[in-house]
DNA sequence: CATCTAATTGATAATGATTATTTATAGAAA
DNA sequence: TTTCTATAAATAATCATTATCAATTAGATG
């Protein structure tokens, strides 16, 4: 994982570059996201923030997450059955390992790209039941510029 | 892809084995799902069904999908930003290729497991921007039987 | 420091996909 | 026919997320 302090400073730099304000609520969120322990959901971030800033609104959490997503300073794991979770420590797409019972989410570390499941299983002790591999991109039709989404 | 007729018959067999009834609405759904053209959403299945059975309720679609999921006769692609989509032709986990502009979902065919993105891109003409690879399983703690989910 | 103003916040309403509930229906069994 | 049970239809409820808008404030300016 990246050094949380460096991630924090990096994100603050990007925010300032874009002319965004650094409010206390945002700073508190950045501290949490720079570590992203356990890949928190919006609700979990909200609960942590409220410890220090009891009047914070959940809407602020969502708006800040949206802002950070747009500048690629947080990565969103969108999986319907567990809701969205966030990783501000590795703010780019990467594989995840989800426990289907308790919902715990890990970043599995793996080198090549073969026998992955076994390797992850060995590393983490998880018993892997299934996986989801999704590729995103633009279909040929959508690559033509100036075309509205259907 | 599997032969839709065979998939239809297979699912009907499983339903009967479990003592479930084969209603006209269900049969209409099975016909759609056995092909699963375009990986339809619940809403899209609903619209197709209504052509033949105008009084059908959306709740029935969801209930039947839930039934079929439980007997592994349909695979659900749960990705938050596009909502759930269904594949009854290949009713088991497999990779998907999603256009982030129009939402089209394909089953990319690929052999080994290296240089996948390039191969998929060549086969489909998609310009791949990112991917999501998620492994599901049970963490060591959850593998201990009789433990409640957190 | 005081003032100014656009960005941001907090409170709340709205949205939308999915699930739950309740009553009605229909076919199988007796 | 009567009874029984699975299922359907209609509708309400849920819940995560987004939108709205008046109030507040960070940060620039003088
Ligand atoms: Mn991660
Ligand atoms: Mn598929
Ligand atoms: Zn677990
Ligand atoms: Zn497209």
Tab-separated table of C-alpha atoms (C1' of nucleotides) and ligand atoms in Angstrom:
chain	number	residue	atom	x	y	z
A	1	UNK	CA	0.000	0.000	0.000
A	2	UNK	CA	1.051	3.598	-0.556
A	3	UNK	CA	2.220	5.761	2.322
A	4	UNK	CA	-0.924	7.423	3.722
A	5	UNK	CA	0.904	10.642	4.464
A	6	UNK	CA	2.073	10.917	0.874
A	7	UNK	CA	-1.368	10.101	-0.417
A	8	UNK	CA	-2.836	12.781	1.836
A	9	UNK	CA	-0.416	15.404	0.589
A	10	UNK	CA	-0.911	14.359	-3.022
A	11	UNK	CA	-4.666	14.705	-2.775
A	12	UNK	CA	-4.413	18.060	-1.050
A	13	UNK	CA	-2.138	19.270	-3.848
A	14	UNK	CA	-4.605	18.151	-6.498
A	15	UNK	CA	-7.496	19.807	-4.707
A	16	UNK	CA	-5.632	23.093	-4.492
A	17	UNK	CA	-4.538	22.881	-8.103
A	18	UNK	CA	-8.182	22.632	-9.098
A	19	UNK	CA	-9.047	25.609	-6.936
A	20	UNK	CA	-11.078	23.583	-4.452
A	21	UNK	CA	-11.278	24.614	-0.825
A	22	UNK	CA	-9.830	22.525	1.948
A	23	UNK	CA	-12.519	22.493	4.603
A	24	UNK	CA	-12.117	20.742	7.943
A	25	UNK	CA	-14.668	18.133	6.860
A	26	UNK	CA	-12.734	17.464	3.698
A	27	UNK	CA	-9.452	17.218	5.498
A	28	UNK	CA	-10.959	14.715	7.907
A	29	UNK	CA	-12.210	12.670	4.963
A	30	UNK	CA	-8.839	12.810	3.238
A	31	UNK	CA	-7.167	11.470	6.346
A	32	UNK	CA	-9.533	8.528	6.392
A	33	UNK	CA	-9.314	7.900	2.663
A	34	UNK	CA	-5.538	8.154	2.495
A	35	UNK	CA	-5.484	5.021	4.618
A	36	UNK	CA	-8.804	3.544	3.449
A	37	UNK	CA	-8.613	0.855	6.070
A	38	UNK	CA	-11.087	-1.849	5.166
A	39	UNK	CA	-12.284	-0.029	2.050
A	40	UNK	CA	-14.971	1.988	3.833
A	41	UNK	CA	-18.419	2.724	2.480
A	42	UNK	CA	-19.872	6.259	2.473
A	43	UNK	CA	-21.776	5.396	5.618
A	44	UNK	CA	-18.644	4.111	7.362
A	45	UNK	CA	-16.713	7.239	6.435
A	46	UNK	CA	-19.645	9.271	7.738
A	47	UNK	CA	-19.537	7.534	11.096
A	48	UNK	CA	-15.816	8.146	11.469
A	49	UNK	CA	-16.119	11.807	10.531
A	50	UNK	CA	-18.893	12.386	13.035
A	51	UNK	CA	-16.571	11.497	15.869
A	52	UNK	CA	-14.725	14.756	15.231
A	53	UNK	CA	-17.378	16.769	13.403
A	54	UNK	CA	-20.754	15.721	14.794
A	55	UNK	CA	-22.768	18.039	12.562
A	56	UNK	CA	-21.383	16.705	9.295
A	57	UNK	CA	-24.012	15.696	6.772
A	58	UNK	CA	-24.004	12.464	4.836
A	59	UNK	CA	-24.589	14.518	1.701
A	60	UNK	CA	-21.210	16.135	2.215
A	61	UNK	CA	-19.581	12.709	2.275
A	62	UNK	CA	-21.174	11.801	-1.035
A	63	UNK	CA	-20.351	15.113	-2.635
A	64	UNK	CA	-16.719	14.918	-1.583
A	65	UNK	CA	-16.456	11.338	-2.800
A	66	UNK	CA	-17.862	12.412	-6.139
A	67	UNK	CA	-15.345	15.254	-6.318
A	68	UNK	CA	-12.434	12.954	-5.519
A	69	UNK	CA	-13.610	10.340	-8.002
A	70	UNK	CA	-13.622	12.939	-10.765
A	71	UNK	CA	-9.999	13.799	-10.076
A	72	UNK	CA	-9.014	10.147	-9.653
A	73	UNK	CA	-8.036	10.567	-6.040
A	74	UNK	CA	-10.273	7.741	-4.888
A	75	UNK	CA	-11.294	4.474	-6.498
A	76	UNK	CA	-14.868	3.289	-6.159
A	77	UNK	CA	-15.669	-0.388	-5.881
A	78	UNK	CA	-19.196	-0.594	-7.185
A	79	UNK	CA	-20.714	-3.923	-6.528
A	80	UNK	CA	-24.436	-3.951	-6.096
A	81	UNK	CA	-24.917	-6.467	-3.315
A	82	UNK	CA	-22.429	-4.779	-0.984
A	83	UNK	CA	-22.966	-1.184	-2.070
A	84	UNK	CA	-20.143	1.160	-3.023
A	85	UNK	CA	-16.867	1.109	-1.144
A	86	UNK	CA	-13.874	3.373	-1.563
A	87	UNK	CA	-10.106	3.144	-1.772
A	88	UNK	CA	-8.204	6.407	-1.516
A	89	UNK	CA	-4.899	4.725	-0.866
A	90	UNK	CA	-4.758	3.013	-4.234
A	91	UNK	CA	-6.961	5.430	-6.180
A	92	UNK	CA	-6.877	3.476	-9.445
A	93	UNK	CA	-8.587	0.288	-10.657
A	94	UNK	CA	-7.180	-2.871	-9.102
A	95	UNK	CA	-8.471	-6.323	-8.174
A	96	UNK	CA	-10.342	-6.881	-4.947
A	97	UNK	CA	-11.127	-9.821	-2.787
A	98	UNK	CA	-14.518	-9.743	-1.099
A	99	UNK	CA	-15.813	-12.044	1.610
A	100	UNK	CA	-19.375	-12.951	0.698
A	101	UNK	CA	-20.246	-13.544	4.309
A	102	UNK	CA	-18.938	-10.535	6.237
A	103	UNK	CA	-18.242	-8.215	3.335
A	104	UNK	CA	-14.581	-7.657	4.167
A	105	UNK	CA	-12.643	-6.313	1.204
A	106	UNK	CA	-8.919	-6.865	0.658
A	107	UNK	CA	-6.337	-5.825	-1.929
A	108	UNK	CA	-4.791	-9.115	-2.965
A	109	UNK	CA	-1.166	-8.744	-4.004
A	110	UNK	CA	-0.192	-10.923	-6.909
A	111	UNK	CA	2.511	-10.931	-9.471
A	112	UNK	CA	1.813	-12.597	-12.813
A	113	UNK	CA	-1.646	-13.488	-14.026
A	114	UNK	CA	-2.007	-17.268	-13.913
A	115	UNK	CA	-3.156	-19.517	-11.137
A	116	UNK	CA	-4.251	-16.294	-9.522
A	117	UNK	CA	-7.010	-17.772	-7.449
A	118	UNK	CA	-4.764	-20.355	-5.856
A	119	UNK	CA	-2.105	-17.788	-5.135
A	120	UNK	CA	-4.557	-15.411	-3.551
A	121	UNK	CA	-6.047	-18.223	-1.568
A	122	UNK	CA	-2.617	-19.204	-0.292
A	123	UNK	CA	-1.712	-15.642	0.594
A	124	UNK	CA	-4.887	-14.689	2.343
A	125	UNK	CA	-6.397	-17.889	3.650
A	126	UNK	CA	-9.631	-17.086	1.846
A	127	UNK	CA	-11.602	-19.889	0.305
A	128	UNK	CA	-12.432	-18.454	-3.099
A	129	UNK	CA	-15.860	-19.391	-4.373
A	130	UNK	CA	-16.175	-17.254	-7.468
A	131	UNK	CA	-14.882	-14.145	-9.135
A	132	UNK	CA	-16.083	-11.317	-11.293
A	133	UNK	CA	-13.937	-9.911	-14.023
A	134	UNK	CA	-15.377	-6.935	-15.877
A	135	UNK	CA	-13.752	-4.993	-18.648
A	136	UNK	CA	-14.948	-1.477	-19.377
A	137	UNK	CA	-14.424	0.496	-22.490
A	138	UNK	CA	-16.082	2.007	-25.501
A	139	UNK	CA	-17.782	-0.120	-28.115
A	140	UNK	CA	-16.998	0.708	-31.747
A	141	UNK	CA	-20.165	2.743	-32.141
A	142	UNK	CA	-19.449	4.845	-29.076
A	143	UNK	CA	-15.904	5.555	-30.171
A	144	UNK	CA	-17.327	7.809	-32.856
A	145	UNK	CA	-17.105	11.238	-31.293
A	146	UNK	CA	-20.031	13.470	-30.471
A	147	UNK	CA	-22.463	10.646	-30.084
A	148	UNK	CA	-25.028	10.755	-27.293
A	149	UNK	CA	-25.300	7.829	-24.892
A	150	UNK	CA	-28.295	5.586	-25.582
B	1	UNK	CA	-23.082	-19.407	-26.365
B	2	UNK	CA	-25.248	-22.355	-25.390
B	3	UNK	CA	-28.190	-23.450	-27.504
B	4	UNK	CA	-31.186	-21.471	-26.236
B	5	UNK	CA	-33.550	-24.383	-26.779
B	6	UNK	CA	-31.397	-26.639	-24.625
B	7	UNK	CA	-31.069	-23.987	-21.959
B	8	UNK	CA	-34.842	-23.557	-21.953
B	9	UNK	CA	-35.435	-27.274	-21.538
B	10	UNK	CA	-32.766	-27.544	-18.867
B	11	UNK	CA	-34.293	-24.760	-16.800
B	12	UNK	CA	-37.768	-26.212	-17.170
B	13	UNK	CA	-36.462	-29.550	-15.942
B	14	UNK	CA	-34.865	-27.952	-12.899
B	15	UNK	CA	-38.020	-26.008	-12.077
B	16	UNK	CA	-40.121	-29.167	-12.241
B	17	UNK	CA	-37.610	-31.106	-10.189
B	18	UNK	CA	-37.962	-28.538	-7.440
B	19	UNK	CA	-41.743	-28.743	-7.601
B	20	UNK	CA	-42.170	-25.259	-9.016
B	21	UNK	CA	-45.003	-24.433	-11.360
B	22	UNK	CA	-44.478	-23.458	-14.937
B	23	UNK	CA	-46.797	-20.499	-15.392
B	24	UNK	CA	-47.226	-18.688	-18.701
B	25	UNK	CA	-45.365	-15.674	-17.301
B	26	UNK	CA	-42.488	-17.860	-16.205
B	27	UNK	CA	-42.322	-19.635	-19.508
B	28	UNK	CA	-42.185	-16.295	-21.287
B	29	UNK	CA	-39.337	-15.225	-19.029
B	30	UNK	CA	-37.469	-18.461	-19.585
B	31	UNK	CA	-37.684	-17.979	-23.323
B	32	UNK	CA	-36.124	-14.544	-22.980
B	33	UNK	CA	-33.480	-15.647	-20.490
B	34	UNK	CA	-32.457	-18.737	-22.433
B	35	UNK	CA	-31.223	-16.362	-25.113
B	36	UNK	CA	-30.394	-13.404	-22.827
B	37	UNK	CA	-29.738	-11.190	-25.804
B	38	UNK	CA	-27.870	-8.139	-24.615
B	39	UNK	CA	-27.888	-9.277	-20.976
B	40	UNK	CA	-31.251	-7.690	-20.145
B	41	UNK	CA	-32.081	-5.899	-16.915
B	42	UNK	CA	-35.221	-6.708	-14.920
B	43	UNK	CA	-36.887	-3.695	-16.487
B	44	UNK	CA	-35.970	-4.818	-20.001
B	45	UNK	CA	-37.293	-8.314	-19.361
B	46	UNK	CA	-40.443	-6.716	-18.009
B	47	UNK	CA	-40.970	-4.713	-21.183
B	48	UNK	CA	-40.534	-7.767	-23.374
B	49	UNK	CA	-42.941	-9.832	-21.295
B	50	UNK	CA	-45.605	-7.153	-21.413
B	51	UNK	CA	-45.819	-7.483	-25.178
B	52	UNK	CA	-47.419	-10.893	-24.677
B	53	UNK	CA	-48.744	-10.568	-21.122
B	54	UNK	CA	-49.725	-6.929	-20.603
B	55	UNK	CA	-50.883	-7.426	-17.006
B	56	UNK	CA	-47.607	-8.870	-15.765
B	57	UNK	CA	-46.176	-7.175	-12.688
B	58	UNK	CA	-42.579	-6.095	-12.301
B	59	UNK	CA	-42.553	-7.821	-8.923
B	60	UNK	CA	-43.111	-11.112	-10.691
B	61	UNK	CA	-40.020	-10.510	-12.797
B	62	UNK	CA	-37.931	-9.921	-9.709
B	63	UNK	CA	-39.369	-12.903	-7.874
B	64	UNK	CA	-38.722	-15.229	-10.793
B	65	UNK	CA	-35.196	-13.901	-11.208
B	66	UNK	CA	-34.566	-14.528	-7.533
B	67	UNK	CA	-35.928	-18.059	-7.887
B	68	UNK	CA	-33.721	-18.778	-10.882
B	69	UNK	CA	-30.652	-17.299	-9.219
B	70	UNK	CA	-31.106	-19.633	-6.280
B	71	UNK	CA	-31.085	-22.651	-8.554
B	72	UNK	CA	-28.192	-21.304	-10.639
B	73	UNK	CA	-30.260	-21.047	-13.791
B	74	UNK	CA	-29.391	-17.413	-14.327
B	75	UNK	CA	-26.262	-15.376	-13.623
B	76	UNK	CA	-26.601	-11.892	-12.242
B	77	UNK	CA	-24.159	-9.178	-13.224
B	78	UNK	CA	-24.299	-6.794	-10.305
B	79	UNK	CA	-22.535	-3.607	-11.060
B	80	UNK	CA	-23.864	-0.589	-9.276
B	81	UNK	CA	-23.638	2.091	-11.928
B	82	UNK	CA	-25.510	0.074	-14.544
B	83	UNK	CA	-27.842	-1.849	-12.222
B	84	UNK	CA	-28.279	-5.598	-12.326
B	85	UNK	CA	-28.332	-7.458	-15.615
B	86	UNK	CA	-28.967	-11.130	-16.241
B	87	UNK	CA	-27.551	-13.964	-18.291
B	88	UNK	CA	-29.638	-17.123	-18.477
B	89	UNK	CA	-27.726	-18.512	-21.416
B	90	UNK	CA	-24.474	-18.839	-19.514
B	91	UNK	CA	-25.901	-19.128	-16.014
B	92	UNK	CA	-22.532	-19.249	-14.235
B	93	UNK	CA	-19.874	-16.621	-13.416
B	94	UNK	CA	-17.898	-15.443	-16.434
B	95	UNK	CA	-16.148	-12.247	-17.545
B	96	UNK	CA	-18.087	-9.410	-19.098
B	97	UNK	CA	-17.265	-6.466	-21.250
B	98	UNK	CA	-19.290	-3.331	-20.558
B	99	UNK	CA	-19.425	-0.172	-22.636
B	100	UNK	CA	-19.253	2.741	-20.224
B	101	UNK	CA	-21.114	4.972	-22.631
B	102	UNK	CA	-24.135	2.974	-23.838
B	103	UNK	CA	-24.070	0.189	-21.267
B	104	UNK	CA	-23.888	-2.637	-23.802
B	105	UNK	CA	-22.667	-5.869	-22.229
B	106	UNK	CA	-20.837	-8.612	-24.136
B	107	UNK	CA	-19.413	-12.027	-23.318
B	108	UNK	CA	-15.833	-11.784	-24.514
B	109	UNK	CA	-14.459	-15.128	-25.647
B	110	UNK	CA	-10.860	-15.709	-24.715
B	111	UNK	CA	-8.618	-18.694	-24.281
B	112	UNK	CA	-5.689	-18.383	-21.907
B	113	UNK	CA	-5.318	-15.600	-19.360
B	114	UNK	CA	-2.585	-13.234	-20.543
B	115	UNK	CA	-2.755	-10.209	-22.759
B	116	UNK	CA	-6.471	-10.546	-22.246
B	117	UNK	CA	-7.301	-6.921	-22.770
B	118	UNK	CA	-5.547	-6.715	-26.117
B	119	UNK	CA	-7.159	-9.909	-27.288
B	120	UNK	CA	-10.598	-8.767	-26.278
B	121	UNK	CA	-10.014	-5.420	-27.874
B	122	UNK	CA	-8.986	-7.091	-31.116
B	123	UNK	CA	-11.965	-9.427	-31.097
B	124	UNK	CA	-14.631	-6.907	-30.257
B	125	UNK	CA	-13.366	-3.568	-31.479
B	126	UNK	CA	-13.880	-2.137	-28.017
B	127	UNK	CA	-11.410	0.379	-26.692
B	128	UNK	CA	-10.837	-0.919	-23.184
B	129	UNK	CA	-10.364	1.804	-20.592
B	130	UNK	CA	-10.346	-0.144	-17.380
B	131	UNK	CA	-11.402	-3.407	-15.808
B	132	UNK	CA	-12.715	-4.738	-12.565
B	133	UNK	CA	-11.619	-8.075	-11.241
B	134	UNK	CA	-13.262	-9.205	-8.046
B	135	UNK	CA	-12.715	-12.453	-6.221
B	136	UNK	CA	-15.348	-13.684	-3.814
B	137	UNK	CA	-14.954	-16.211	-1.099
B	138	UNK	CA	-14.872	-16.767	2.618
B	139	UNK	CA	-12.238	-15.207	4.824
B	140	UNK	CA	-10.587	-17.488	7.365
B	141	UNK	CA	-12.837	-16.267	10.148
B	142	UNK	CA	-15.978	-16.917	8.175
B	143	UNK	CA	-14.878	-20.397	7.229
B	144	UNK	CA	-15.483	-21.464	10.812
B	145	UNK	CA	-18.955	-22.951	10.662
B	146	UNK	CA	-21.980	-21.642	12.496
B	147	UNK	CA	-20.755	-18.101	12.628
B	148	UNK	CA	-23.160	-15.238	12.030
B	149	UNK	CA	-22.355	-12.624	9.399
B	150	UNK	CA	-21.117	-9.345	10.835
C	1	DC	C1'	-7.902	42.702	10.355
C	2	DA	C1'	-12.349	43.491	7.836
C	3	DT	C1'	-14.895	42.695	3.817
C	4	DC	C1'	-16.516	40.134	0.094
C	5	DT	C1'	-18.153	36.277	-2.612
C	6	DA	C1'	-18.218	31.943	-4.735
C	7	DA	C1'	-17.616	27.404	-2.936
C	8	DT	C1'	-19.243	24.471	0.328
C	9	DT	C1'	-22.144	22.740	3.970
C	10	DG	C1'	-26.216	20.804	6.297
C	11	DA	C1'	-30.901	19.672	6.224
C	12	DT	C1'	-34.119	17.660	3.775
C	13	DA	C1'	-36.710	16.068	-0.236
C	14	DA	C1'	-36.591	13.305	-4.296
C	15	DT	C1'	-35.243	9.372	-6.952
C	16	DG	C1'	-35.077	4.815	-8.460
C	17	DA	C1'	-34.021	0.051	-8.153
C	18	DT	C1'	-35.234	-3.653	-5.455
C	19	DT	C1'	-37.891	-6.039	-1.783
C	20	DA	C1'	-41.838	-6.841	1.176
C	21	DT	C1'	-46.690	-7.188	1.882
C	22	DT	C1'	-51.280	-8.208	0.957
C	23	DT	C1'	-55.038	-9.862	-1.559
C	24	DA	C1'	-56.555	-12.346	-5.598
C	25	DT	C1'	-56.156	-16.208	-8.775
C	26	DA	C1'	-55.605	-20.714	-10.572
C	27	DG	C1'	-54.491	-25.258	-10.947
C	28	DA	C1'	-53.791	-29.809	-8.245
C	29	DA	C1'	-55.510	-32.883	-4.962
C	30	DA	C1'	-59.119	-34.847	-2.182
D	1	DT	C1'	-67.112	-29.166	-5.634
D	2	DT	C1'	-64.202	-27.921	-1.907
D	3	DT	C1'	-59.781	-27.248	-0.217
D	4	DC	C1'	-55.004	-26.230	-0.475
D	5	DT	C1'	-50.867	-24.147	-1.973
D	6	DA	C1'	-47.995	-21.820	-5.226
D	7	DT	C1'	-48.001	-17.912	-7.685
D	8	DA	C1'	-49.583	-13.384	-9.596
D	9	DA	C1'	-50.781	-8.557	-9.314
D	10	DA	C1'	-50.941	-4.334	-7.097
D	11	DT	C1'	-48.957	-1.543	-4.153
D	12	DA	C1'	-46.253	0.034	-0.222
D	13	DA	C1'	-41.807	0.072	1.901
D	14	DT	C1'	-36.870	0.262	1.899
D	15	DC	C1'	-32.547	2.156	1.278
D	16	DA	C1'	-28.547	3.940	-1.030
D	17	DT	C1'	-27.644	7.751	-3.604
D	18	DT	C1'	-28.632	12.315	-5.719
D	19	DA	C1'	-30.786	16.818	-6.005
D	20	DT	C1'	-32.242	21.106	-3.966
D	21	DC	C1'	-31.593	25.252	-1.562
D	22	DA	C1'	-30.886	28.416	2.226
D	23	DA	C1'	-27.114	29.233	5.454
D	24	DT	C1'	-22.307	29.259	6.269
D	25	DT	C1'	-17.429	29.907	5.437
D	26	DA	C1'	-12.600	29.476	3.183
D	27	DG	C1'	-9.688	32.089	1.145
D	28	DA	C1'	-8.799	36.145	-1.687
D	29	DT	C1'	-8.398	41.039	-1.601
D	30	DG	C1'	-7.465	45.501	0.195
E	1	LIG	MN1	-8.313	-1.584	-2.899
E	2	LIG	MN1	-22.724	-13.140	-20.052
E	3	LIG	ZN1	-15.645	-12.944	6.221
E	4	LIG	ZN1	-21.310	1.776	-26.524
